[in-house]
Coordinates of C-alpha atoms in Angstrom, one line a residue:
M1 CA 337.3 22.9 186.4
K2 CA 335.4 23.0 189.9
K3 CA 332.8 25.5 188.0
F4 CA 332.6 23.1 185.0
I5 CA 331.9 20.1 187.4
L6 CA 329.0 22.1 189.4
I7 CA 327.4 23.1 186.4
I8 CA 327.3 19.5 184.9
L9 CA 326.1 18.2 188.2
A10 CA 323.4 20.9 188.3
V11 CA 322.2 19.8 185.0
I12 CA 322.2 16.1 185.9
V13 CA 320.2 16.8 189.0
S14 CA 317.9 19.3 186.9
I15 CA 317.1 16.6 184.4
L16 CA 316.6 14.0 187.1
V17 CA 314.1 16.0 188.8
Y18 CA 312.1 16.8 185.7
V19 CA 311.9 13.3 184.9
N20 CA 310.7 12.2 188.1
V21 CA 308.1 14.9 188.4
N22 CA 306.7 14.2 185.0
A23 CA 306.8 10.3 185.7
M24 CA 304.6 10.9 188.8
E25 CA 300.9 10.4 188.6
Y26 CA 298.6 12.5 190.7
D27 CA 295.3 11.8 192.3
I28 CA 293.1 14.7 192.2
V29 CA 290.5 14.5 195.1
I30 CA 287.4 16.4 193.8
P31 CA 285.7 18.3 196.7
D32 CA 282.7 16.5 198.0
L33 CA 280.5 19.6 197.5
A34 CA 281.7 19.9 194.0
I35 CA 279.1 19.4 191.2
R36 CA 280.3 18.0 188.1
V37 CA 278.9 18.1 184.6
R38 CA 279.3 15.6 181.9
V39 CA 277.9 15.2 178.4
I40 CA 277.8 11.7 176.7
A41 CA 277.5 11.6 172.8
N42 CA 275.4 8.9 171.1
S43 CA 278.6 7.5 169.4
N44 CA 282.0 8.4 168.0
S45 CA 280.8 9.4 164.7
L46 CA 282.0 13.0 163.5
Y47 CA 278.2 14.2 163.5
D48 CA 277.3 12.8 167.1
Q49 CA 280.4 14.3 168.6
S50 CA 279.7 17.8 167.2
M51 CA 276.2 17.5 168.8
K52 CA 277.7 16.7 171.9
M53 CA 279.9 19.7 171.6
K54 CA 276.8 21.8 170.9
V55 CA 275.2 20.6 174.0
K56 CA 278.3 21.4 176.0
S57 CA 278.3 24.8 174.6
I58 CA 274.4 25.2 175.6
I59 CA 275.5 24.3 179.1
E60 CA 278.5 26.8 179.4
R61 CA 276.1 29.4 177.7
E62 CA 273.1 29.3 179.8
I63 CA 273.8 27.1 183.2
S64 CA 277.6 28.3 183.9
P65 CA 276.7 32.3 184.1
L66 CA 274.3 31.7 186.6
L67 CA 276.7 29.9 188.9
I68 CA 279.2 32.6 188.9
G69 CA 280.0 34.2 192.6
I70 CA 278.1 31.3 194.1
D71 CA 279.9 29.8 196.7
N72 CA 277.1 27.8 198.4
V73 CA 276.6 24.2 197.1
D74 CA 272.7 24.3 198.1
D75 CA 272.5 27.7 196.0
A76 CA 274.4 25.9 193.1
R77 CA 271.8 22.9 193.6
N78 CA 268.9 25.2 193.7
I79 CA 270.0 27.2 190.4
I80 CA 270.4 24.2 188.6
N81 CA 267.3 22.5 189.6
D82 CA 265.4 25.8 188.8
N83 CA 266.9 25.7 185.2
L84 CA 266.7 22.2 184.0
D85 CA 263.6 23.2 182.0
M86 CA 265.6 26.1 180.3
L87 CA 268.2 23.7 179.3
D88 CA 266.1 21.0 178.0
S89 CA 264.3 23.3 175.9
S90 CA 267.6 24.8 174.5
I91 CA 268.7 21.2 173.5
E92 CA 265.6 20.3 172.1
V93 CA 265.9 23.8 169.7
I94 CA 269.5 22.9 168.8
F95 CA 268.7 19.1 167.9
N96 CA 265.5 20.4 166.0
N97 CA 267.5 23.2 164.1
N98 CA 270.0 20.4 163.2
E99 CA 267.2 18.0 162.6
Y100 CA 269.0 15.6 164.9
N101 CA 266.5 12.9 165.7
K102 CA 268.1 11.4 169.0
E103 CA 266.5 11.2 172.3
Y104 CA 268.5 12.7 175.3
F105 CA 268.3 12.4 178.9
I106 CA 269.1 15.0 181.6
N107 CA 269.9 13.9 185.1
F108 CA 270.8 16.1 187.9
G109 CA 271.9 13.9 190.8
N110 CA 274.5 11.2 191.6
N111 CA 276.0 9.8 188.6
Y112 CA 278.8 7.4 187.8
F113 CA 282.2 8.7 186.3
P114 CA 284.6 6.6 184.9
E115 CA 288.4 6.8 185.6
K116 CA 290.0 9.2 183.4
D117 CA 293.7 10.3 182.9
Y118 CA 293.7 13.8 181.6
R119 CA 296.9 16.0 181.0
G120 CA 298.9 13.9 183.3
I121 CA 296.4 14.0 186.3
H122 CA 294.2 10.6 187.3
Y123 CA 290.7 11.2 188.3
N124 CA 289.2 8.4 190.4
E125 CA 285.9 6.7 189.2
G126 CA 282.9 6.9 191.2
E127 CA 279.7 8.5 192.0
Y128 CA 279.5 12.3 192.1
E129 CA 276.8 14.7 192.5
S130 CA 276.4 16.0 188.7
L131 CA 274.6 17.1 185.7
V132 CA 274.8 14.6 182.9
V133 CA 273.1 14.9 179.5
T134 CA 273.1 11.4 177.9
I135 CA 272.5 11.5 174.0
G136 CA 270.9 8.5 172.2
E137 CA 272.5 5.4 173.3
G138 CA 275.3 7.3 175.1
S139 CA 278.0 5.0 173.5
G140 CA 280.3 7.7 172.3
D141 CA 283.2 9.6 173.9
N142 CA 281.8 12.1 176.5
W143 CA 283.0 15.6 177.7
W144 CA 283.6 16.2 181.7

């Protein structure tokens, strides 16, 4: 009987711990030296969102590999700055190949990021050093 009571008690405690842990909200502190990336779509239309994902893929394919192994934020800034023209050219090619007639703006510097909850983690809004590509009106959902 004592074993049974201990098992029931252990199950109840486990359930309470699980519920409390999953109900918590976490504030993630992004390091001051982190450089964030954000791509903002023209709109939420399927086509605009697919173009946003193509831009994201270009960044991942062309900029991210250049930053592998870089552990100094100044070096990362220089690499990004030195490759903005390449990024611009690659986005232009993808837009031309898809006959996508939207303008886009690439900004590397301090940019506003809205508050966001993602996978149970709360990210604070604020100004962050970042690479931001805004497509067209920039009124669609974004990737970051």
